[in-house]
Structures are given as structure tokens and as C-alpha cells.
Tab-separated table of C-alpha atoms in Angstrom:
chain	number	residue	atom	x	y	z
A	22	MET	CA	30.940	-36.246	4.148
A	23	GLU	CA	28.291	-34.883	6.593
A	24	ASN	CA	29.680	-32.067	8.735
A	25	ASN	CA	28.083	-33.385	11.908
A	26	SER	CA	29.635	-36.857	11.459
A	27	THR	CA	33.241	-35.798	10.990
A	28	THR	CA	35.527	-37.394	13.594
A	29	ILE	CA	39.187	-37.115	14.526
A	30	HIS	CA	39.692	-40.405	12.675
A	31	ASP	CA	38.454	-38.782	9.431
A	32	ILE	CA	40.924	-35.923	9.907
A	33	ALA	CA	43.747	-38.380	10.637
A	34	LYS	CA	42.928	-40.460	7.547
A	35	ALA	CA	42.813	-37.354	5.313
A	36	LEU	CA	46.250	-36.245	6.551
A	37	GLY	CA	47.819	-39.698	6.841
A	38	ILE	CA	48.702	-39.303	10.518
A	39	ASP	CA	47.740	-40.983	13.795
A	40	SER	CA	44.381	-40.042	15.341
A	41	SER	CA	46.166	-39.597	18.706
A	42	THR	CA	48.206	-36.764	17.134
A	43	VAL	CA	45.003	-35.145	15.871
A	44	SER	CA	43.454	-35.424	19.330
A	45	ARG	CA	46.495	-33.807	20.970
A	46	ALA	CA	46.528	-31.004	18.412
A	47	LEU	CA	42.830	-30.228	18.895
A	48	ASN	CA	43.445	-30.116	22.659
A	49	ASN	CA	46.377	-27.741	22.089
A	50	SER	CA	48.963	-30.142	23.486
A	51	ASN	CA	52.598	-29.011	23.630
A	52	ARG	CA	53.573	-32.441	22.312
A	53	VAL	CA	52.480	-31.382	18.796
A	54	SER	CA	54.460	-28.802	16.796
A	55	ILE	CA	52.832	-25.520	15.836
A	56	LYS	CA	53.185	-26.376	12.134
A	57	THR	CA	51.390	-29.719	12.578
A	58	LYS	CA	48.686	-28.081	14.729
A	59	GLN	CA	47.995	-25.518	12.026
A	60	LYS	CA	47.763	-28.228	9.365
A	61	ILE	CA	45.369	-30.307	11.517
A	62	LEU	CA	43.174	-27.309	12.423
A	63	ALA	CA	42.957	-26.283	8.760
A	64	LYS	CA	41.852	-29.789	7.740
A	65	ALA	CA	39.373	-29.920	10.661
A	66	ASN	CA	37.784	-26.655	9.465
A	67	GLU	CA	37.732	-27.894	5.890
A	68	LEU	CA	35.895	-31.086	6.890
A	69	GLY	CA	33.522	-29.204	9.215
A	70	TYR	CA	34.692	-30.958	12.366
A	71	GLN	CA	32.861	-29.954	15.547
A	72	ARG	CA	34.256	-31.018	18.859
A	73	ASN	CA	31.884	-33.033	21.077
A	74	VAL	CA	32.165	-30.872	24.158
A	75	LEU	CA	29.627	-32.945	26.107
A	76	ALA	CA	31.560	-36.182	25.618
A	77	SER	CA	34.801	-34.447	26.511
A	78	ASN	CA	33.332	-33.005	29.685
A	79	LEU	CA	31.779	-36.314	30.694
A	80	ARG	CA	35.214	-37.912	30.503
A	81	LYS	CA	36.291	-35.267	33.021
A	82	SER	CA	33.130	-35.923	35.138
A	83	ARG	CA	31.948	-32.414	34.335
A	84	THR	CA	29.347	-31.061	31.918
A	85	ASN	CA	29.910	-27.376	32.751
A	86	THR	CA	26.143	-27.078	33.037
A	87	ILE	CA	23.989	-25.813	35.908
A	88	GLY	CA	20.304	-26.632	36.304
A	89	VAL	CA	17.976	-23.893	37.568
A	90	ILE	CA	14.418	-24.544	38.773
A	91	VAL	CA	12.123	-21.628	39.644
A	92	PRO	CA	8.369	-21.503	40.318
A	93	ARG	CA	7.545	-19.134	37.447
A	94	ILE	CA	9.879	-17.597	34.884
A	95	SER	CA	7.246	-14.926	34.152
A	96	ARG	CA	7.676	-13.356	37.593
A	97	HIS	CA	10.054	-10.403	37.444
A	98	PHE	CA	11.960	-11.470	40.544
A	99	PHE	CA	12.706	-14.930	39.128
A	100	SER	CA	13.591	-13.642	35.663
A	101	SER	CA	15.971	-11.144	37.299
A	102	ALA	CA	17.506	-13.903	39.416
A	103	ILE	CA	17.942	-16.101	36.316
A	104	SER	CA	19.672	-13.212	34.553
A	105	GLY	CA	22.125	-12.883	37.446
A	106	ILE	CA	22.732	-16.650	37.526
A	107	GLU	CA	23.299	-16.875	33.772
A	108	GLU	CA	25.610	-13.861	33.676
A	109	THR	CA	27.813	-15.239	36.455
A	110	ALA	CA	27.810	-18.804	35.120
A	111	PHE	CA	28.686	-17.696	31.569
A	112	LYS	CA	31.748	-15.774	32.810
A	113	GLU	CA	32.961	-18.997	34.430
A	114	GLY	CA	32.377	-21.099	31.308
A	115	TYR	CA	29.123	-22.733	32.425
A	116	ASN	CA	25.838	-23.092	30.572
A	117	VAL	CA	22.457	-22.869	32.318
A	118	ILE	CA	19.365	-25.039	31.812
A	119	ILE	CA	16.287	-23.168	33.058
A	120	CYS	CA	13.088	-24.935	34.176
A	121	GLN	CA	9.898	-23.837	35.939
A	122	SER	CA	7.869	-25.881	38.389
A	123	LEU	CA	4.729	-23.748	37.970
A	124	GLU	CA	4.354	-24.088	41.762
A	125	GLN	CA	3.700	-27.856	41.379
A	126	PHE	CA	5.543	-30.357	43.589
A	127	GLU	CA	5.218	-33.296	41.188
A	128	ARG	CA	6.580	-31.224	38.309
A	129	GLU	CA	9.465	-30.069	40.524
A	130	GLN	CA	10.315	-33.698	41.370
A	131	ASN	CA	10.368	-34.661	37.693
A	132	LEU	CA	12.550	-31.688	36.784
A	133	VAL	CA	15.105	-32.573	39.456
A	134	GLN	CA	15.257	-36.165	38.196
A	135	THR	CA	15.641	-35.023	34.578
A	136	LEU	CA	18.405	-32.512	35.307
A	137	VAL	CA	20.354	-34.977	37.449
A	138	ALA	CA	19.949	-37.668	34.760
A	139	ASN	CA	21.419	-35.199	32.269
A	140	ARG	CA	24.477	-34.828	34.506
A	141	VAL	CA	24.241	-31.174	35.489
A	142	ASP	CA	27.136	-30.171	37.742
A	143	GLY	CA	24.807	-28.566	40.271
A	144	LEU	CA	21.279	-27.295	40.925
A	145	ILE	CA	19.987	-23.863	41.929
A	146	MET	CA	16.384	-24.007	43.146
A	147	SER	CA	13.531	-21.976	44.537
A	148	ILE	CA	11.023	-24.545	45.778
A	149	SER	CA	7.362	-24.603	44.744
A	150	MET	CA	4.439	-23.595	46.955
A	151	GLU	CA	3.371	-27.256	47.096
A	152	THR	CA	6.747	-28.583	48.256
A	153	LEU	CA	6.377	-29.998	51.763
A	154	SER	CA	8.768	-32.953	51.414
A	155	TYR	CA	12.418	-32.755	50.345
A	156	LYS	CA	13.132	-36.429	49.694
A	157	HIS	CA	13.782	-35.674	46.012
A	158	LEU	CA	16.704	-33.459	47.087
A	159	GLU	CA	18.157	-35.644	49.845
A	160	GLY	CA	21.461	-37.268	48.994
A	161	LEU	CA	22.056	-35.368	45.730
A	162	ASP	CA	25.140	-33.632	47.118
A	163	LYS	CA	26.607	-36.940	48.343
A	164	HIS	CA	26.208	-38.349	44.842
A	165	GLY	CA	27.984	-35.427	43.203
A	166	THR	CA	25.186	-32.928	42.461
A	167	PRO	CA	25.348	-30.037	44.929
A	168	VAL	CA	22.117	-28.107	45.495
A	169	LEU	CA	21.753	-24.427	46.364
A	170	ILE	CA	18.414	-23.067	47.612
A	171	PHE	CA	17.569	-19.427	46.966
A	172	ASP	CA	14.652	-17.117	47.819
A	173	ARG	CA	12.452	-19.721	49.551
A	174	HIS	CA	13.908	-21.365	52.616
A	175	CYS	CA	13.431	-25.111	53.074
A	176	ASP	CA	14.147	-27.246	56.131
A	177	LEU	CA	16.701	-29.461	54.428
A	178	PRO	CA	20.122	-29.789	56.096
A	179	GLY	CA	23.074	-29.524	53.776
A	180	PRO	CA	22.447	-27.122	50.889
A	181	ASN	CA	23.907	-23.642	50.748
A	182	ASN	CA	21.319	-20.859	50.783
A	183	VAL	CA	20.905	-17.350	49.414
A	184	LEU	CA	17.837	-15.864	51.071
A	185	LEU	CA	16.054	-12.576	51.619
A	186	ASP	CA	15.466	-11.168	55.091
A	187	ASP	CA	11.706	-11.577	54.751
A	188	PHE	CA	11.081	-10.709	58.397
A	189	LYS	CA	12.715	-7.317	57.847
A	190	GLY	CA	10.725	-6.874	54.638
A	191	GLY	CA	7.433	-7.488	56.454
A	192	PHE	CA	8.495	-5.251	59.332
A	193	ASP	CA	9.591	-2.354	57.090
A	194	ALA	CA	6.501	-2.563	54.845
A	195	THR	CA	4.113	-2.505	57.809
A	196	SER	CA	6.076	0.200	59.624
A	197	HIS	CA	5.853	2.362	56.521
A	198	LEU	CA	2.050	2.067	56.464
A	199	ILE	CA	1.934	2.931	60.164
A	200	SER	CA	4.123	5.989	59.522
A	201	GLN	CA	1.469	7.140	57.053
A	202	GLY	CA	-1.196	7.037	59.762
A	203	CYS	CA	-2.633	3.550	59.129
A	204	THR	CA	-3.949	1.784	62.244
A	205	HIS	CA	-6.125	-1.001	60.773
A	206	ILE	CA	-3.776	-2.891	58.451
A	207	VAL	CA	-4.715	-6.109	56.671
A	208	HIS	CA	-2.007	-8.530	55.603
A	209	PHE	CA	-2.352	-10.643	52.433
A	210	SER	CA	-0.232	-13.697	53.285
A	211	GLY	CA	0.822	-16.619	51.107
A	212	PRO	CA	0.624	-20.350	51.931
A	213	ASP	CA	1.789	-20.853	55.519
A	214	SER	CA	3.771	-23.902	54.394
A	215	LEU	CA	6.404	-21.553	52.965
A	216	ARG	CA	8.851	-19.941	55.382
A	217	VAL	CA	9.052	-16.738	53.324
A	218	TYR	CA	5.402	-15.960	54.014
A	219	LYS	CA	5.658	-16.966	57.658
A	220	ASN	CA	8.603	-14.591	58.053
A	221	ARG	CA	6.802	-11.712	56.316
A	222	LEU	CA	3.826	-12.311	58.595
A	223	GLU	CA	6.087	-12.296	61.666
A	224	GLY	CA	7.593	-9.005	60.483
A	225	TYR	CA	4.068	-7.583	60.133
A	226	LYS	CA	3.223	-8.682	63.684
A	227	ALA	CA	6.450	-7.244	65.095
A	228	ALA	CA	5.813	-3.850	63.485
A	229	LEU	CA	2.304	-3.706	64.953
A	230	GLU	CA	3.660	-4.581	68.384
A	231	LYS	CA	6.452	-2.033	68.211
A	232	HIS	CA	3.980	0.744	67.390
A	233	GLY	CA	1.446	-0.304	69.991
A	234	LEU	CA	-1.173	-1.640	67.580
A	235	PRO	CA	-3.089	-4.862	68.330
A	236	PHE	CA	-2.683	-7.951	66.169
A	237	ARG	CA	-5.994	-9.278	64.849
A	238	GLU	CA	-6.203	-12.794	63.421
A	239	ASN	CA	-9.033	-11.795	61.080
A	240	PHE	CA	-6.762	-9.183	59.482
A	241	VAL	CA	-4.509	-11.947	58.052
A	242	LEU	CA	-5.939	-13.277	54.779
A	243	ASN	CA	-4.229	-16.308	53.202
A	244	SER	CA	-4.166	-17.299	49.528
A	245	ARG	CA	-1.779	-18.290	46.732
A	246	LEU	CA	-1.438	-14.570	45.961
A	247	MET	CA	-2.438	-14.895	42.308
A	248	THR	CA	-4.287	-12.178	40.357
A	249	GLU	CA	-7.712	-13.667	41.107
A	250	ASP	CA	-6.790	-13.934	44.798
A	251	GLY	CA	-6.153	-10.205	44.999
A	252	VAL	CA	-9.698	-9.549	43.795
A	253	SER	CA	-11.312	-11.971	46.260
A	254	LEU	CA	-9.146	-10.743	49.148
A	255	SER	CA	-10.095	-7.124	48.458
A	256	GLU	CA	-13.760	-8.142	48.671
A	257	LYS	CA	-13.038	-9.679	52.081
A	258	VAL	CA	-11.388	-6.421	53.149
A	259	LEU	CA	-14.549	-4.486	52.269
A	260	ALA	CA	-16.665	-7.021	54.186
A	261	LEU	CA	-14.695	-6.672	57.432
A	262	PRO	CA	-16.566	-4.882	60.226
A	263	GLU	CA	-13.550	-2.667	60.946
A	264	LYS	CA	-12.668	0.237	58.652
A	265	ILE	CA	-9.453	-0.900	56.991
A	266	ASP	CA	-6.994	1.868	56.102
A	267	GLY	CA	-3.947	-0.141	55.012
A	268	ILE	CA	-3.001	-3.349	53.163
A	269	PHE	CA	0.376	-5.049	53.182
A	270	SER	CA	0.426	-7.738	50.492
A	271	ALA	CA	3.170	-10.396	50.496
A	272	ASN	CA	3.511	-9.935	46.729
A	273	ASP	CA	2.798	-7.304	44.090
A	274	VAL	CA	0.511	-9.485	41.974
A	275	ALA	CA	-2.231	-9.708	44.604
A	276	ALA	CA	-1.664	-6.091	45.665
A	277	ILE	CA	-2.208	-4.777	42.138
A	278	SER	CA	-5.387	-6.737	41.423
A	279	ALA	CA	-6.752	-5.800	44.868
A	280	MET	CA	-6.026	-2.134	44.228
A	281	GLN	CA	-7.714	-2.233	40.830
A	282	ASN	CA	-10.813	-3.891	42.291
A	283	LEU	CA	-10.997	-1.450	45.208
A	284	LYS	CA	-10.790	1.494	42.793
A	285	LYS	CA	-13.741	0.062	40.849
A	286	LYS	CA	-15.673	-0.011	44.141
A	287	GLY	CA	-14.998	3.682	44.689
A	288	VAL	CA	-12.222	3.260	47.259
A	289	ARG	CA	-9.580	5.985	47.014
A	290	ILE	CA	-5.973	4.825	47.051
A	291	PRO	CA	-4.178	5.856	49.247
A	292	GLU	CA	-6.606	8.287	50.918
A	293	ASP	CA	-9.021	5.558	52.073
A	294	ILE	CA	-6.711	2.543	51.958
A	295	ALA	CA	-2.934	2.709	51.548
A	296	ILE	CA	-1.353	-0.324	49.873
A	297	ILE	CA	2.139	-1.774	49.719
A	298	GLY	CA	3.269	-4.919	47.899
A	299	PHE	CA	6.400	-7.067	47.801
A	300	SER	CA	8.792	-7.912	44.901
A	301	ASN	CA	8.884	-4.708	42.804
A	302	GLU	CA	7.335	-6.072	39.607
A	303	PRO	CA	7.995	-3.725	36.613
A	304	ILE	CA	4.285	-2.897	36.295
A	305	SER	CA	4.287	-1.590	39.874
A	306	SER	CA	5.919	1.675	38.845
A	307	VAL	CA	3.619	2.422	35.882
A	308	ILE	CA	0.125	1.595	37.177
A	309	GLU	CA	-2.055	4.345	38.665
A	310	PRO	CA	-1.386	4.970	41.442
A	311	SER	CA	2.126	3.544	41.358
A	312	LEU	CA	2.562	0.745	43.883
A	313	SER	CA	4.834	1.008	46.918
A	314	THR	CA	6.748	-2.241	47.352
A	315	MET	CA	9.756	-4.084	48.774
A	316	ASP	CA	12.522	-4.767	46.249
A	317	GLN	CA	14.083	-8.247	46.511
A	318	SER	CA	17.289	-7.598	44.543
A	319	GLY	CA	16.688	-10.550	42.201
A	320	SER	CA	19.752	-10.051	40.013
A	321	GLU	CA	22.075	-9.715	43.008
A	322	MET	CA	20.560	-12.831	44.580
A	323	GLY	CA	21.079	-14.760	41.335
A	324	LYS	CA	24.717	-13.697	41.065
A	325	LEU	CA	25.426	-14.677	44.660
A	326	ALA	CA	23.635	-18.012	44.198
A	327	ALA	CA	25.667	-18.887	41.101
A	328	THR	CA	28.937	-17.770	42.701
A	329	LEU	CA	28.302	-19.895	45.792
A	330	LEU	CA	27.284	-22.987	43.804
A	331	LEU	CA	30.259	-22.728	41.432
A	332	LYS	CA	32.558	-22.413	44.438
A	333	GLN	CA	31.074	-25.643	45.790
A	334	ILE	CA	31.409	-27.417	42.418
A	335	LYS	CA	35.071	-26.414	42.091
A	336	ASN	CA	35.883	-27.449	45.660
A	337	ARG	CA	34.190	-30.846	45.569
A	338	ALA	CA	37.200	-32.618	46.992
A	339	SER	CA	37.466	-30.400	50.077
A	340	GLU	CA	35.267	-30.605	53.156
A	341	LYS	CA	31.980	-28.808	52.559
A	342	LYS	CA	31.115	-25.794	54.683
A	343	VAL	CA	27.420	-24.864	54.582
A	344	GLU	CA	26.972	-21.173	53.860
A	345	THR	CA	23.880	-18.984	54.052
A	346	ILE	CA	23.822	-15.470	52.609
A	347	ILE	CA	21.021	-13.120	53.723
A	348	ILE	CA	20.106	-10.133	51.539
A	349	ASN	CA	18.245	-7.104	52.874
A	350	PRO	CA	15.107	-5.971	50.982
A	351	THR	CA	14.721	-2.307	50.030
A	352	LEU	CA	11.608	-0.220	50.699
A	353	ILE	CA	10.390	1.629	47.599
A	354	VAL	CA	7.784	4.269	48.431
A	355	ARG	CA	5.379	5.231	45.649
A	356	ASN	CA	1.959	6.855	45.440
A	357	SER	CA	-0.205	3.925	46.612
A	358	SER	CA	0.885	4.440	50.211
A	359	LYS	CA	1.679	8.162	50.425
A	360	LYS	CA	-0.962	9.549	52.767
A	361	LYS	CA	1.475	12.099	54.162
A	362	SER	CA	3.751	14.334	52.122
């Protein structure tokens, strides 16, 4: 007999008892004596019986599975968040299916459809850069699949959120550069369709205003903040008529490639241009000079996201209360921005 085809009926036939008794014993029912349970479990092990957990959970309208969609698993922040989600979910008896949108809206749509079709109990998502419409998420909660949005805010009423205070991050990063004597600070911003980058930009503006520095439109350079963008943006910095002495990049990836390109051009970091990034990628601490950055607390955000979603899944029957948790970023000062000791 094939191990993977053994059923409770095979066990019942081998022992000459009812399959209902076998089912109760395997579910540890008090209606079956300990002696009978032991006999049934021994025969189940002998025949290589494996319980179909998925079928059992479906009968209970649960799969004990959470779907997670992030833009890129390779980014340290998202991998840290996934680690926090998985750790929390595992403690509560849930499995996690991890997917990446690769910043593509169409791929994100397909992933949502696939996960819902596979009956996940809930979704945790950070939307892609291309996501401007949320129709693929509308109504999921009403049909039994609650959605939690983390990291990147989206204008969709209903889902719980775990977000970073990106305004504060932009404000603190820019204020730090100003404290080091920078007066002509360029900001590398991401797509203005995403609220996170809008908020970091607003924090940058607020810091300039607080310290009496003018805001210049031509000092805000937009891109997707990829490695190649950092190189091209640094070339634009060198081409500006003003003498730039500081760069606040909305992520570390663009900051690092910009810094490397500027060094090749003979620019001294931080003496000529001080640089600070955002996200605290692992490489940020080991490159030369080490990159100042804003830490996003990815693991903590993941744990909070999973805890909040699981709470919603367990309390499906009760009236839903929308919750939003805001996490503060942490300034990490390293050599790329230290003009003053």
C-alpha cells in the first residue's frame, strides 16, 4: 500500500472497526478509550497514514495560511519584515506563503487572485510602485479574506495598517544633514504616486523650513531609486549650477550607487557632499564610507502586521475596528554624513 494513499478507511479495515471510531481517535476525541486510541495510532503509523490537514482545515473554513506579497524579497527591509511575520504566524500555528510583485501592478493583481483562490485566511501586503488602483483588493474582507497593508500606505478604506512615520524619517534625515553644516541639500525621491515618498519629501521640506533654508524644486530628483538611478541622479547633482553639499536619498540603494559614482568623479564623502539614505540595508554599514541611514524596524513591523491580521482573522464574527499602527524610524549616523565630530 502506498503511504500517501492510506486513508482512515484502510486503518479501520485493518483493525476491523468503524472508520468513524478511527476518525475520532485521530482527532483525540474523549469518546474513544485510551487503549483503542493507542491501537489505532500504532496501526496508522504502521500503514504510513498522513492526515490531510488542508482538507480538515477547509471543513472548518480555515487553512491556517497567510499570504504575504512584497515588492522585492531581496530588499533587506522586506526580508526582515517577512521574518517577523513568519515568526509570529508560526507561533500561532499558521503557515506563510511569500510572493513578490517585483514592483509590477499586473503581477500583484495575479498574486492576489492566486492566494485568494488557494483559500488563504488573510493577506499582508506592501503594494507595488505601479499600483494606482485598488480594485483587486476591494471587497476581499467582506468575502472572508481580510487584508493588512504595511510599509506603503494606500488610499483604500477598510484594511488595517502598519506603517512607518515617513514624514518624521524625512525630517530627521534632512535635519541631521543641516546639523552637519549642509545648506544645499538634494533629495532623491521615489515615484510620487506612493505616499511613502511623498511623506519623506514633505519631511525634507519641513526640515528646510524649520532651519530657515529655502526649498528649491530643482533639488528634488525623482526616480525608481534603483542602482542605475543612483548613478544618473548623482550626475544630475554634479550638473546643477549650485554647489551641492548634501544628499538625502529616500532609499539606501540609490544613495550607495550615487556615492560610489561621486567618489569615482573625485568628490569627497562627506567633506564635499554628505549623504544619508533610508532603510538601513546590511551593506550600508560595511561600504566605505559607511552610509548614514534611517532604520525602518522591518522585523518589528512584520511582527505587528502578523499580530494585527491574526487578531482580525480570529475575531471574524465581531464588528471590525480599523486599526493603524505607526512606527517611528531611527536615525543611524555613520561616516558618510559626519562633517562635524
